[in-house]
PDB file of C-alpha atoms in Angstrom:
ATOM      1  CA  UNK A   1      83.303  10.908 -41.446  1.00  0.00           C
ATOM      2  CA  UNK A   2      81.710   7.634 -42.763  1.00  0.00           C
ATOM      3  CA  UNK A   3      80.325   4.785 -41.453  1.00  0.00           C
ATOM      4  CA  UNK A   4      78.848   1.276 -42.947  1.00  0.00           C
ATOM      5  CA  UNK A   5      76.537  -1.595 -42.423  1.00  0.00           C
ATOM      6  CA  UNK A   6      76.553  -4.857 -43.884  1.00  0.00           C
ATOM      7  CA  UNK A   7      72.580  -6.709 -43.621  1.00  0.00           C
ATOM      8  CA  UNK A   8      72.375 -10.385 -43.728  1.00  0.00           C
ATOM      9  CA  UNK A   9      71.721 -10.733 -47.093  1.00  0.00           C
ATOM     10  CA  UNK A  10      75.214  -9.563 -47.711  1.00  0.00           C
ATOM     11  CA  UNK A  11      74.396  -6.118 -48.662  1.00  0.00           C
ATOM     12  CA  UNK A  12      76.501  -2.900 -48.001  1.00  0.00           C
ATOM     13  CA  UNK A  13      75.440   0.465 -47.074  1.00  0.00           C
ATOM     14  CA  UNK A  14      77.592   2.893 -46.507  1.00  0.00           C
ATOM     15  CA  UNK A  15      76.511   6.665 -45.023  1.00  0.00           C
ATOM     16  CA  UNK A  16      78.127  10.132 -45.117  1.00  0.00           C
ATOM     17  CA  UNK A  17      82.024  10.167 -46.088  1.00  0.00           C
ATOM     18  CA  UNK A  18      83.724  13.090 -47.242  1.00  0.00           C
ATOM     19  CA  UNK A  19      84.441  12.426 -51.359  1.00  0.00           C
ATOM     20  CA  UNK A  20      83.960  15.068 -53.512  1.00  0.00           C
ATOM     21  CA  UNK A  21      80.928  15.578 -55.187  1.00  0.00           C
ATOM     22  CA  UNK A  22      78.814  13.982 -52.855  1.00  0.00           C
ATOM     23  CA  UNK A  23      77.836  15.743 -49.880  1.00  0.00           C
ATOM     24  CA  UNK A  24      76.675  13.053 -47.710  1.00  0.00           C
ATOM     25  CA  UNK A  25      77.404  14.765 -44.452  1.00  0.00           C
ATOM     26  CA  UNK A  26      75.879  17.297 -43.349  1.00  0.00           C
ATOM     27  CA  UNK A  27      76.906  19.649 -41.018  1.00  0.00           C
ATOM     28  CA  UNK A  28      76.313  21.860 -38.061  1.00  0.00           C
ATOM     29  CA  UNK A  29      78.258  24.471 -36.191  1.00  0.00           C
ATOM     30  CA  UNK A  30      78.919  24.239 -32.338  1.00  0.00           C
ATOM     31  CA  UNK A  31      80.974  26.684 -29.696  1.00  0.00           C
ATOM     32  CA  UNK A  32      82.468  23.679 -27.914  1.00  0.00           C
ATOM     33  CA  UNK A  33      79.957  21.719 -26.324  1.00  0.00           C
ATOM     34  CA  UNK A  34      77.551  24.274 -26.805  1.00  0.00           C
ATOM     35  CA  UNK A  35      75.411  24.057 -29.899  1.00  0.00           C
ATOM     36  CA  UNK A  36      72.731  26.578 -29.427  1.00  0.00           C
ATOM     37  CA  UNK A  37      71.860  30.037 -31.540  1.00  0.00           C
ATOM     38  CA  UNK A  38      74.950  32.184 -31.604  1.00  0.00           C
ATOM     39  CA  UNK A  39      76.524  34.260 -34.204  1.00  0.00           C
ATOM     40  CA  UNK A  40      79.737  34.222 -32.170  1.00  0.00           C
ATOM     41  CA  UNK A  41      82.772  33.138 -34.856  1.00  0.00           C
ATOM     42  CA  UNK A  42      85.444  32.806 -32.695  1.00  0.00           C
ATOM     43  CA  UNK A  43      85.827  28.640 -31.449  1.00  0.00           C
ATOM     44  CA  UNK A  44      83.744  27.537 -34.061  1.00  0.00           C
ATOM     45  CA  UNK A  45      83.904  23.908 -35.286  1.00  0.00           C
ATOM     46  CA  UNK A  46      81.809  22.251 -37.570  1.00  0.00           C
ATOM     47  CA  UNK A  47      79.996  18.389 -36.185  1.00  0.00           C
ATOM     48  CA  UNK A  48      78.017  16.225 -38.371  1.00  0.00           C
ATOM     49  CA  UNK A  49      74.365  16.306 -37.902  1.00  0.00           C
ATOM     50  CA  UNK A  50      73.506  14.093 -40.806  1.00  0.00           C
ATOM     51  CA  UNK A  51      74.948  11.320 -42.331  1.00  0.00           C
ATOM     52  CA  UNK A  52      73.401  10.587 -46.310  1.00  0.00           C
ATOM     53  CA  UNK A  53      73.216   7.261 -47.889  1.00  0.00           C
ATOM     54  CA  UNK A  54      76.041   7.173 -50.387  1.00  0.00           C
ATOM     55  CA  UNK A  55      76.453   3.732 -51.426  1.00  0.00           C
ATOM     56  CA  UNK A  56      75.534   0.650 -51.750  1.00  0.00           C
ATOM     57  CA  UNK A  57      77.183  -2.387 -52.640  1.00  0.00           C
ATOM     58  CA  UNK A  58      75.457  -6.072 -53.201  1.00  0.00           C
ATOM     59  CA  UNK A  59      77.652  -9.183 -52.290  1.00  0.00           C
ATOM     60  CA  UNK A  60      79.078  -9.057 -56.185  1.00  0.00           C
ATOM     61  CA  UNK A  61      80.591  -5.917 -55.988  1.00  0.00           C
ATOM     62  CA  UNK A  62      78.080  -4.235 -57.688  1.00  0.00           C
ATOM     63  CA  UNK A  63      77.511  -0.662 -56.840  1.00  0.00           C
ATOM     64  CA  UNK A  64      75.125   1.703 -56.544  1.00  0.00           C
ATOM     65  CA  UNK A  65      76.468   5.549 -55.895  1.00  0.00           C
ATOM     66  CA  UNK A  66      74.364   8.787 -54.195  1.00  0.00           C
ATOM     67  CA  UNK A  67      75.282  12.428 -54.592  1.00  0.00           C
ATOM     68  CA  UNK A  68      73.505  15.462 -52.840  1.00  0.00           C
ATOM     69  CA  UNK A  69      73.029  18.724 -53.368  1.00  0.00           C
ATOM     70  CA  UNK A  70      73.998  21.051 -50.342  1.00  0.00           C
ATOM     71  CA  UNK A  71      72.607  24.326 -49.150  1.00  0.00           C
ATOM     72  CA  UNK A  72      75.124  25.731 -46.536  1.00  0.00           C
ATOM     73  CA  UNK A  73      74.660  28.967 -44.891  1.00  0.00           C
ATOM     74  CA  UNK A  74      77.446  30.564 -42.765  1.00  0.00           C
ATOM     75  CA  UNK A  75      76.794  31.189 -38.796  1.00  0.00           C
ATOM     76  CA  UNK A  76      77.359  34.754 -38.528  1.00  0.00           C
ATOM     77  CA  UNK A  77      79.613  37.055 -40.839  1.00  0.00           C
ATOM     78  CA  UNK A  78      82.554  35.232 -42.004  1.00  0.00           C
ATOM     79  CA  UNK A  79      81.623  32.274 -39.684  1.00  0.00           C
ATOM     80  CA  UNK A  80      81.539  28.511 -40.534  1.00  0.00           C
ATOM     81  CA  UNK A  81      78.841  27.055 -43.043  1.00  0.00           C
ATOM     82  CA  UNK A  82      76.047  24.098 -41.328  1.00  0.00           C
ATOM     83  CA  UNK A  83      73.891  22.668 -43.893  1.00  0.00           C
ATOM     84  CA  UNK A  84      70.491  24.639 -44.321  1.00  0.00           C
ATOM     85  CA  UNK A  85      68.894  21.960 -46.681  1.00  0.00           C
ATOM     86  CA  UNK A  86      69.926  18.315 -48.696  1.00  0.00           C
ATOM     87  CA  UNK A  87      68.518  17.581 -51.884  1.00  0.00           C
ATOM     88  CA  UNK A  88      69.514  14.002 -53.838  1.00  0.00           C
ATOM     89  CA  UNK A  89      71.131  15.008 -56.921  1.00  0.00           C
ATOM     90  CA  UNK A  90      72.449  12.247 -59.099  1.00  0.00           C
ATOM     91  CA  UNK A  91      71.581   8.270 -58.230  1.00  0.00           C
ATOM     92  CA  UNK A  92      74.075   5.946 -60.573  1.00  0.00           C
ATOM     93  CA  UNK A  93      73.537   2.210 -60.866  1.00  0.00           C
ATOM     94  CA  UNK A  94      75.753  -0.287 -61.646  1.00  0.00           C
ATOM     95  CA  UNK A  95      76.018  -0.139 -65.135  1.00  0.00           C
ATOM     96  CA  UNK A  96      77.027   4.042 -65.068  1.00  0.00           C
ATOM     97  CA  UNK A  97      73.105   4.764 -65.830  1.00  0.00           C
ATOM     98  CA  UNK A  98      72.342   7.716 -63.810  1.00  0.00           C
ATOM     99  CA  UNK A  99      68.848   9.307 -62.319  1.00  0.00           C
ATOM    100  CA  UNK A 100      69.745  12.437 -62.237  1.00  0.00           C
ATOM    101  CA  UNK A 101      67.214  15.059 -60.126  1.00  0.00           C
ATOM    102  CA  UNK A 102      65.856  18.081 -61.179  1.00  0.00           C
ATOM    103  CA  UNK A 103      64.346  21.386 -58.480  1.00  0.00           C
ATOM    104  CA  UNK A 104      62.386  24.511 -59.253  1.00  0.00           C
ATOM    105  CA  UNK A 105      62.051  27.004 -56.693  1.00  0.00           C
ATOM    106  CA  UNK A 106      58.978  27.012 -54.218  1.00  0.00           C
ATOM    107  CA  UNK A 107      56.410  30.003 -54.324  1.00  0.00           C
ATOM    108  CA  UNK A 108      56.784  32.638 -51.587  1.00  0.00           C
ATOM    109  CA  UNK A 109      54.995  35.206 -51.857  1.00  0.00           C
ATOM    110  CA  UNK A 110      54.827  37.826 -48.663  1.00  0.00           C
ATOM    111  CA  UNK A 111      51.426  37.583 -47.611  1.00  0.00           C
ATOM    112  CA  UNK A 112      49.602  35.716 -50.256  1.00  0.00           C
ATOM    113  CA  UNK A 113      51.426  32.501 -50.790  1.00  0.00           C
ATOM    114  CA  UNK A 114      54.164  31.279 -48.698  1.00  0.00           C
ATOM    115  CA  UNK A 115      55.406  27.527 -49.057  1.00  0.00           C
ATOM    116  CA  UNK A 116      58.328  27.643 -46.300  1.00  0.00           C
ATOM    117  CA  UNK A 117      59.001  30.067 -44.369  1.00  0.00           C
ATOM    118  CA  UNK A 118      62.073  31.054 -42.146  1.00  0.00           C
ATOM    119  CA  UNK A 119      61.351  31.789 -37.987  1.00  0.00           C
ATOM    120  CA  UNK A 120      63.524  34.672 -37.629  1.00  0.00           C
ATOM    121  CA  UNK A 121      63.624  36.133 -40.862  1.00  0.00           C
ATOM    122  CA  UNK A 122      60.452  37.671 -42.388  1.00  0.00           C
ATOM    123  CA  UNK A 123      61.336  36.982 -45.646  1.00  0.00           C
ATOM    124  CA  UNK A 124      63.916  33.753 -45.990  1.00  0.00           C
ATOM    125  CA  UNK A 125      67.452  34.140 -47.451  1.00  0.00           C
ATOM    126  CA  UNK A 126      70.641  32.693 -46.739  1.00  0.00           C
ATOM    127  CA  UNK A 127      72.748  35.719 -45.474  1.00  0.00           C
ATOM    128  CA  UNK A 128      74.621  34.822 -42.076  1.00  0.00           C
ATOM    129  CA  UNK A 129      72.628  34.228 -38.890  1.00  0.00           C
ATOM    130  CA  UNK A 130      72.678  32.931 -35.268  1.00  0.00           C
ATOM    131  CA  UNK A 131      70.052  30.634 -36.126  1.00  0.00           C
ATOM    132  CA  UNK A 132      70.826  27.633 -38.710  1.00  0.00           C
ATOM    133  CA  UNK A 133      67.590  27.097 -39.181  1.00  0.00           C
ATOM    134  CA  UNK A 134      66.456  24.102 -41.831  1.00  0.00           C
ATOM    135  CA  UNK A 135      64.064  24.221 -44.389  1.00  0.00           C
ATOM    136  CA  UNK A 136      64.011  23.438 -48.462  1.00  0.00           C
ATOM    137  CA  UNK A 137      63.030  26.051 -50.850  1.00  0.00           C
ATOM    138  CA  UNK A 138      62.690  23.735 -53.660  1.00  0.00           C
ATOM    139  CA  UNK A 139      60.585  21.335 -54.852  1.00  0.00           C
ATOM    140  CA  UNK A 140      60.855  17.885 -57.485  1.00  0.00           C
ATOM    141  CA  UNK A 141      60.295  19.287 -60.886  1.00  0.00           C
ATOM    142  CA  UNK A 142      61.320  15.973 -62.892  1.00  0.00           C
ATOM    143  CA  UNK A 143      63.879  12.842 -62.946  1.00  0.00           C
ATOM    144  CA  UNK A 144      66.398  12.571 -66.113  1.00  0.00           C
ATOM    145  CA  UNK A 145      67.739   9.091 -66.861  1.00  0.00           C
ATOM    146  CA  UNK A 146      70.157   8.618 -69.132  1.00  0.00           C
ATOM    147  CA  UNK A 147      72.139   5.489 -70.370  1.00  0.00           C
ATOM    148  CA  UNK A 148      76.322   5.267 -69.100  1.00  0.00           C
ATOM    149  CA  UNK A 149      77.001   7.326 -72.006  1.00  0.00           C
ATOM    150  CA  UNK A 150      74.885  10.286 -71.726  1.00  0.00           C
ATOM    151  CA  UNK A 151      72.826   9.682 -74.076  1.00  0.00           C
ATOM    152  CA  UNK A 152      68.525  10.160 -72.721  1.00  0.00           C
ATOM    153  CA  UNK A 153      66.697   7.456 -71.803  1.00  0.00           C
ATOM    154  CA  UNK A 154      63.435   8.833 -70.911  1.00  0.00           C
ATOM    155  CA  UNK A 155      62.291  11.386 -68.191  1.00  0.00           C
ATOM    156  CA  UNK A 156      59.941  11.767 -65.490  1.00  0.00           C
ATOM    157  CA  UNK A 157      57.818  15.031 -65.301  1.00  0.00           C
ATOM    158  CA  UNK A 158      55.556  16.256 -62.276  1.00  0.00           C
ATOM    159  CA  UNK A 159      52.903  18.460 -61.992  1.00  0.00           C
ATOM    160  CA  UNK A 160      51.577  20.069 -58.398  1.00  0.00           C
ATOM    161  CA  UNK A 161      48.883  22.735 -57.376  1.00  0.00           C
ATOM    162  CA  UNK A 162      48.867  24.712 -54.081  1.00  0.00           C
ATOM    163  CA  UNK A 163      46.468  23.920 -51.967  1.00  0.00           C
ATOM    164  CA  UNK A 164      45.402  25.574 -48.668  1.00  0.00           C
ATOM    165  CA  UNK A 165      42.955  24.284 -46.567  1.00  0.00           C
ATOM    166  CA  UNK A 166      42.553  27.193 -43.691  1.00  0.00           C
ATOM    167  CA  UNK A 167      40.856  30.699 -43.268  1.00  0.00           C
ATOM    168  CA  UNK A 168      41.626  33.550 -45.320  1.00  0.00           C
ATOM    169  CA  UNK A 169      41.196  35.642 -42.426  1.00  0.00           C
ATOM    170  CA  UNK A 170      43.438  33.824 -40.673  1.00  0.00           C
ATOM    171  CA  UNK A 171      46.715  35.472 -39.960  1.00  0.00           C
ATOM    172  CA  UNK A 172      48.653  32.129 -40.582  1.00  0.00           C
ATOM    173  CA  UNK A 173      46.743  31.562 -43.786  1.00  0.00           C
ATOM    174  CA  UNK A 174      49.690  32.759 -46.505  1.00  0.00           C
ATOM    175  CA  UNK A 175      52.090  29.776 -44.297  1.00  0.00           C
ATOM    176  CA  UNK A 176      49.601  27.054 -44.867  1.00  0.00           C
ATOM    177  CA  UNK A 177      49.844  26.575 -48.462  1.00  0.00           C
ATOM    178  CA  UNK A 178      51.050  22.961 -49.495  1.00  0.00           C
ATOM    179  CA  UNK A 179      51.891  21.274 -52.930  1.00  0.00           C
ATOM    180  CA  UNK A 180      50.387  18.755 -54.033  1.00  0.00           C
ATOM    181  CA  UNK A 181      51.539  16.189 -56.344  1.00  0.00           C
ATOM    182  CA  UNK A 182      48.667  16.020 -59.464  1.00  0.00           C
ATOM    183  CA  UNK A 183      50.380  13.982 -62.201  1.00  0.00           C
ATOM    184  CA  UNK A 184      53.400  11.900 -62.697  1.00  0.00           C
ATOM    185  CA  UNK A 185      53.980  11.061 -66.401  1.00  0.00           C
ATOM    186  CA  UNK A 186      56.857   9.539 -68.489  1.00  0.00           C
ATOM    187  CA  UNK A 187      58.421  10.743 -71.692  1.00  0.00           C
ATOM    188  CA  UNK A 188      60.629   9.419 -74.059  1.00  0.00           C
ATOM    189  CA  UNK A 189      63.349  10.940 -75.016  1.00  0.00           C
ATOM    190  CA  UNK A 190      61.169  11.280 -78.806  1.00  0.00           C
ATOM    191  CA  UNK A 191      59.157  13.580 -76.177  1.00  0.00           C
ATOM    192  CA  UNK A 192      56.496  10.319 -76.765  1.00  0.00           C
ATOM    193  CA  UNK A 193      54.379   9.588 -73.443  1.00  0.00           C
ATOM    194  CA  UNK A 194      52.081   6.964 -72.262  1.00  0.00           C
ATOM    195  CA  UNK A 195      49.372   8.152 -69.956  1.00  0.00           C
ATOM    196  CA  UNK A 196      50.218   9.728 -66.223  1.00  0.00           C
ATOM    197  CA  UNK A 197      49.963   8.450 -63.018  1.00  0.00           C
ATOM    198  CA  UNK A 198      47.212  10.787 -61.701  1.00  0.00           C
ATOM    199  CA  UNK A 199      46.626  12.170 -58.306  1.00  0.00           C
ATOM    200  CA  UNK A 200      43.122  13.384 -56.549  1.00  0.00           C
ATOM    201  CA  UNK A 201      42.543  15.146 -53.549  1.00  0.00           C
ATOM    202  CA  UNK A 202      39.828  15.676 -50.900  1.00  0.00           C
ATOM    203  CA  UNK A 203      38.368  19.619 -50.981  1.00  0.00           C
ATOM    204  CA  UNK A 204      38.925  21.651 -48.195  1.00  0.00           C
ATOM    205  CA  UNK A 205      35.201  21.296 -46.681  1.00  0.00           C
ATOM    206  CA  UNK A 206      35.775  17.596 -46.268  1.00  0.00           C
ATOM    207  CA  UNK A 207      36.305  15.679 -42.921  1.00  0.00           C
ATOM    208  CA  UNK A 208      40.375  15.343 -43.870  1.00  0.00           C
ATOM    209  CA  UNK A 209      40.743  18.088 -46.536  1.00  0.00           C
ATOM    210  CA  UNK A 210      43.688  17.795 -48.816  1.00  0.00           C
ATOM    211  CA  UNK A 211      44.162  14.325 -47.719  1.00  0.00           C
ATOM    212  CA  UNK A 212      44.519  11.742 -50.970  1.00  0.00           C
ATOM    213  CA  UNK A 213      41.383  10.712 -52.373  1.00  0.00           C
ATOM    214  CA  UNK A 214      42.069   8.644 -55.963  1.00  0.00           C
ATOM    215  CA  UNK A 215      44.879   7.564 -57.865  1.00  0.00           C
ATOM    216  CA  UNK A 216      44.162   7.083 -61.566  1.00  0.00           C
ATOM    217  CA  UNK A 217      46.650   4.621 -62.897  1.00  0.00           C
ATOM    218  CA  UNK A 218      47.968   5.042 -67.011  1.00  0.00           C
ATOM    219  CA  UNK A 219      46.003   1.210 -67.793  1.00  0.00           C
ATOM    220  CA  UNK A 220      42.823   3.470 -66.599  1.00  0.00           C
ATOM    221  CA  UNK A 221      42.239   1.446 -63.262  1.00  0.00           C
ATOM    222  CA  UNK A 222      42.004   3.646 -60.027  1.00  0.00           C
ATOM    223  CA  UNK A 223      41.850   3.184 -56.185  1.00  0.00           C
ATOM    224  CA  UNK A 224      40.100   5.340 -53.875  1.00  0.00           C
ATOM    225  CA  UNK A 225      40.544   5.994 -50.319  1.00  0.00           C
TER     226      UNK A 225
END
């Protein structure tokens, strides 16, 4: 269920394992040897597809832990669960500070604006299929980091816009909507914040549209590809 590596340095990393809370295995369904689409119940048995970084552990002793947030679906009615989608959830250090993630859900909209989408289903939910398809439906909204206590340390907060750089006419133009990230900014937990990391973007009539263009740092500098 778990396995490990040690690096020269004297560094630890150890994958998947099945302790509560974490998730760091994920999982698929197979008939056997067979591990094709089928919403056949009868001989299933779940395999690991997946295995998550859960921990780390310096020379010292000194840890650092990794929990994930799951999406399982089950493979027809009734049938086992594989993992649809793995999202980190809560990162904690050494010293019990934690980083702990934050999701919002994606935009789809049937035929306007559709950030995933599901190929077998025309619109994408997680009732039982034959399938076990993968894809996320969420995105980063912001980081919370918070001292061993609980107590808030300060926050990360993202903002995004949709971008879409084909036809309108085209058929497959509500599926090629991306996110972009636009701003990453810190805040206090006074709510006080210094200025944001800021993100620009090439328009859609240049030679690699929505490719990155400038990053605008908070001291004011800025690079440009």
């Amino acid at each position: 269920g778990r396995w490990e590596t040690t690096h020269e340095e004297g560094t630890t990393l150890v994958y998947g394992g099945l302790a509560a809370g974490g998730n760091a295995l994920q999982w698929g369904v197979r008939w056997g040897n067979w591990i094709g689409s089928s919403a056949l119940t009868a001989n299933q048995s779940r395999f690991a597809t997946a295995w998550n970084l859960r921990r780390t552990r310096n020379s010292w002793g000194a840890t650092v832990e990794f929990e994930y947030e799951a999406v399982e679906q089950p493979v027809g009615a009734g049938g086992l669960a594989y993992t649809k989608a793995s999202y980190p959830r809560r990162i904690t250090d050494a010293y019990g500070r934690t980083v702990v993630f934050n999701y919002a859900p994606k935009t789809f909209q049937p035929g306007q604006v559709c950030e995933y989408q599901d190929p077998h289903k025309p619109i994408p939910d997680d009732t039982p299929d034959a399938y076990q398809s993968r894809y996320e439906t969420q995105y980063l909204d912001s980081l919370d980091v918070r001292s061993a206590g609980g107590e808030a340390l300060f926050s990360m907060q993202f903002a995004y816009d949709l971008f879409n750089a084909g036809a309108s006419g085209d058929p497959a133009y509500p599926y090629l909507w991306k996110r972009r990230l636009l701003s990453a900014r810190q805040e206090n937990a006074e709510g006080a914040s210094p200025p944001a990391l800021e993100f620009d973007y090439f328009d859609a009539d240049a030679p690699a549209p929505g490719s990155l263009k400038t990053i605008t740092y908070p001291t004011g500098g800025s690079a440009t590809y």
